[in-house]
Amino acid sequence: DDEIVPYKTTGRAENGIKSDTTPEKLSKLRAAFVKPHGTHTAANSSFLTDGASASLLMDEETALQLGYQPWAYLRDWSFKGCDPFTELLLGPTYCTADILRRNPKLSFSDVGVLEFHEAFAGQLLSNITAMGSQTFADDHFGGNIVGDVMMEKLNTKGGSLSLGHPFGATGSRLVTTACRRLVEEEEQFAIVAACADGGLGHACLLERYDQ
């Protein structure tokens, strides 16, 4: 609730959850892309929704001078392009591997908070599989595996599949949620990652501010 600012009469009610759905109804939904046997449907894809989000970034000295209480340090970030035909939405895996490569003292298991954009259920599952695959690491990362994703660390407040995906706002929303989780869960590190159309990917490393 602390992350939501109601706009006019919108209130705080969820508008993407269909409480009357059933497994039987979901199984009858048509494939959205590869027809008729594709696996992406309206039920396991992030829905478009109106929304806006903002994140305030500045150096520590300025924040304290202005009376702000920082939540986290932005320690590192990565942007990469993937093959748009065979690896369209695997950017989170490539960028997370890049961050771990540049921070050799940090292992994936040290990261207590994970906030990954969920474009589609299949996209998230593909990244989870690639991160934990030694074969993928051998083929793309010189054998340096990212690591197994611990589900109890991932999107514990809900992700784009349940909250919606307002274009241009999801990235900031992920950062806000990750920072709040670092404070609430008393974890030190968080990784935020997202894919984007055209084979683009992003990840950033956050560290809780403890001053």
Coordinates of C-alpha atoms in Angstrom, one line a residue:
D1 CA 0.0 0.0 0.0
D2 CA 2.9 2.4 0.8
E3 CA 3.9 2.2 -2.9
I4 CA 0.6 3.3 -4.3
V5 CA -0.6 6.8 -4.9
P6 CA -4.3 6.8 -5.9
Y7 CA -5.1 8.9 -8.9
K8 CA -8.4 10.8 -8.7
T9 CA -11.1 8.1 -8.2
T10 CA -9.0 5.0 -8.9
G11 CA -8.5 4.1 -5.3
R12 CA -6.3 1.1 -4.4
A13 CA -8.5 -1.7 -5.7
E14 CA -6.8 -4.2 -8.0
N15 CA -8.3 -4.1 -11.5
G16 CA -6.4 -7.0 -13.1
I17 CA -7.5 -9.9 -11.0
K18 CA -10.4 -11.9 -12.3
S19 CA -11.9 -13.5 -9.2
D20 CA -14.5 -15.5 -11.2
T21 CA -12.0 -17.4 -13.3
T22 CA -11.4 -21.2 -13.1
P23 CA -8.8 -23.6 -14.4
E24 CA -11.3 -24.8 -16.9
K25 CA -11.8 -21.2 -18.3
L26 CA -8.0 -20.7 -18.4
S27 CA -7.5 -23.9 -20.4
K28 CA -9.8 -22.7 -23.1
L29 CA -7.9 -19.5 -23.8
R30 CA -6.4 -19.3 -27.3
A31 CA -2.7 -18.9 -27.9
A32 CA -1.7 -15.3 -28.5
F33 CA 1.2 -15.7 -30.9
V34 CA 2.1 -19.1 -32.3
K35 CA -1.4 -20.5 -33.2
P36 CA -2.9 -22.9 -32.3
H37 CA -0.2 -24.5 -30.2
G38 CA 1.6 -21.6 -28.5
T39 CA 1.8 -21.5 -24.7
H40 CA 1.3 -17.7 -24.2
T41 CA -2.3 -16.8 -23.5
A42 CA -4.0 -13.8 -21.9
A43 CA -3.9 -15.7 -18.6
N44 CA -0.1 -16.1 -18.4
S45 CA 1.0 -12.8 -20.0
S46 CA 1.4 -9.4 -18.3
F47 CA -1.6 -7.3 -19.0
L48 CA -1.4 -3.7 -20.1
T49 CA -2.6 -1.2 -17.6
D50 CA -2.4 2.5 -17.0
G51 CA 0.1 3.6 -14.4
A52 CA 3.0 5.9 -13.6
S53 CA 6.0 5.5 -11.3
A54 CA 8.9 7.6 -10.1
S55 CA 12.3 7.0 -8.5
L56 CA 14.4 9.6 -6.9
L57 CA 18.2 9.2 -7.5
M58 CA 21.0 11.4 -6.2
D59 CA 24.3 11.3 -4.5
E60 CA 24.3 10.5 -0.8
E61 CA 25.5 13.9 0.3
T62 CA 22.8 15.8 -1.5
A63 CA 20.1 13.4 -0.2
L64 CA 21.1 14.0 3.4
Q65 CA 21.4 17.7 2.9
L66 CA 17.8 17.8 1.6
G67 CA 16.6 15.7 4.5
Y68 CA 15.8 12.5 2.6
Q69 CA 16.3 9.1 4.1
P70 CA 18.0 6.9 1.4
W71 CA 16.8 3.4 0.9
A72 CA 19.6 1.8 -1.2
Y73 CA 22.8 2.4 -3.1
L74 CA 22.8 1.7 -6.9
R75 CA 26.0 -0.3 -7.0
D76 CA 26.1 -1.6 -10.6
W77 CA 24.0 -2.0 -13.7
S78 CA 24.0 -3.7 -17.1
F79 CA 22.3 -3.3 -20.4
K80 CA 22.6 -5.9 -23.2
G81 CA 21.2 -6.9 -26.5
C82 CA 20.3 -10.5 -27.3
D83 CA 19.5 -12.4 -30.5
P84 CA 15.9 -11.2 -31.1
F85 CA 15.1 -14.4 -32.9
T86 CA 16.4 -17.1 -30.5
E87 CA 16.9 -15.3 -27.2
L88 CA 14.4 -12.5 -27.4
L89 CA 13.6 -12.2 -23.7
L90 CA 16.7 -13.7 -22.0
G91 CA 18.2 -10.3 -21.3
P92 CA 17.8 -10.7 -17.5
T93 CA 20.1 -13.8 -17.5
Y94 CA 22.8 -12.1 -19.6
C95 CA 22.7 -8.9 -17.5
T96 CA 22.7 -10.7 -14.2
A97 CA 25.7 -12.7 -15.3
D98 CA 27.4 -9.5 -16.3
I99 CA 26.9 -8.0 -12.9
L100 CA 28.1 -11.0 -11.1
R101 CA 31.2 -11.1 -13.4
R102 CA 32.1 -7.5 -12.4
N103 CA 31.5 -8.1 -8.7
P104 CA 33.5 -11.3 -8.1
K105 CA 33.1 -11.2 -4.3
L106 CA 29.3 -11.4 -4.7
S107 CA 27.6 -14.7 -5.4
F108 CA 24.1 -15.1 -6.6
S109 CA 23.2 -16.8 -3.3
D110 CA 24.3 -13.6 -1.5
V111 CA 21.4 -11.7 -3.1
G112 CA 18.4 -11.7 -0.8
V113 CA 15.9 -9.8 -2.9
L114 CA 15.1 -10.6 -6.6
E115 CA 12.6 -8.4 -8.6
F116 CA 12.3 -9.6 -12.2
H117 CA 9.9 -8.3 -14.7
E118 CA 7.4 -10.9 -15.8
A119 CA 6.5 -10.2 -19.4
F120 CA 5.1 -13.7 -19.8
A121 CA 5.2 -16.7 -17.5
G122 CA 7.2 -18.5 -20.1
Q123 CA 9.7 -15.7 -20.3
L124 CA 10.3 -15.8 -16.5
L125 CA 10.6 -19.6 -16.5
S126 CA 13.1 -19.4 -19.4
N127 CA 15.3 -17.1 -17.5
I128 CA 15.1 -19.1 -14.3
T129 CA 16.1 -22.2 -16.3
A130 CA 18.9 -20.4 -18.1
M131 CA 20.3 -19.0 -14.9
G132 CA 20.5 -22.4 -13.3
S133 CA 21.8 -24.3 -16.4
Q134 CA 25.4 -25.3 -16.5
T135 CA 25.1 -26.1 -20.2
F136 CA 23.9 -22.5 -20.9
A137 CA 26.7 -21.1 -18.8
D138 CA 29.2 -23.3 -20.7
D139 CA 27.9 -22.0 -24.0
H140 CA 27.6 -18.3 -23.1
F141 CA 29.5 -17.4 -19.9
G142 CA 32.7 -19.4 -20.0
G143 CA 31.2 -21.9 -17.6
N144 CA 30.3 -19.4 -14.9
I145 CA 26.8 -20.3 -14.0
V146 CA 24.5 -17.6 -12.6
G147 CA 22.9 -19.9 -10.1
D148 CA 19.6 -21.3 -9.0
V149 CA 16.8 -18.8 -8.4
M150 CA 15.3 -19.3 -4.9
M151 CA 11.6 -18.8 -5.4
E152 CA 11.2 -17.4 -1.9
K153 CA 13.3 -14.4 -2.9
L154 CA 11.5 -13.7 -6.2
N155 CA 8.8 -11.1 -6.7
T156 CA 7.3 -11.8 -3.2
K157 CA 5.0 -8.8 -3.5
G158 CA 3.6 -9.8 -6.9
G159 CA 5.0 -9.2 -10.3
S160 CA 3.9 -7.9 -13.7
L161 CA 1.7 -10.9 -14.3
S162 CA -0.5 -10.0 -11.3
L163 CA 0.1 -6.3 -10.9
G164 CA 0.1 -5.3 -14.6
H165 CA 2.7 -3.8 -16.9
P166 CA 2.3 -0.1 -17.5
F167 CA 4.9 0.6 -20.2
G168 CA 7.5 3.1 -19.1
A169 CA 6.7 2.6 -15.4
T170 CA 7.5 -1.0 -14.6
G171 CA 11.2 -0.5 -14.2
S172 CA 10.8 2.2 -11.6
R173 CA 8.2 0.2 -9.9
L174 CA 10.6 -2.8 -9.7
V175 CA 13.3 -0.6 -8.2
T176 CA 10.9 0.9 -5.6
T177 CA 9.7 -2.6 -4.6
A178 CA 13.2 -4.0 -4.3
C179 CA 14.4 -1.1 -2.1
R180 CA 11.4 -1.4 0.2
R181 CA 12.0 -5.2 0.5
L182 CA 15.6 -4.6 1.4
V183 CA 14.6 -2.5 4.3
E184 CA 11.6 -4.7 5.4
E185 CA 13.4 -8.0 5.0
E186 CA 16.8 -6.7 6.3
E187 CA 18.6 -8.0 3.3
Q188 CA 21.8 -6.5 2.0
F189 CA 21.6 -7.0 -1.8
A190 CA 18.9 -6.9 -4.5
I191 CA 19.0 -7.6 -8.2
V192 CA 16.4 -6.0 -10.4
A193 CA 16.1 -7.3 -14.0
A194 CA 13.9 -6.9 -17.0
C195 CA 13.6 -7.9 -20.6
A196 CA 12.4 -5.6 -23.4
D197 CA 11.2 -5.9 -26.9
G198 CA 13.8 -6.2 -29.6
G199 CA 16.1 -8.5 -27.5
L200 CA 17.1 -5.9 -25.0
G201 CA 17.8 -6.6 -21.3
H202 CA 18.7 -4.8 -18.1
A203 CA 19.8 -5.6 -14.6
C204 CA 21.0 -3.5 -11.6
L205 CA 22.5 -4.3 -8.3
L206 CA 21.1 -2.5 -5.2
E207 CA 22.6 -2.5 -1.7
R208 CA 20.6 -1.5 1.4
Y209 CA 21.5 1.9 2.9
D210 CA 22.3 1.4 6.5
Q211 CA 23.6 4.8 7.7

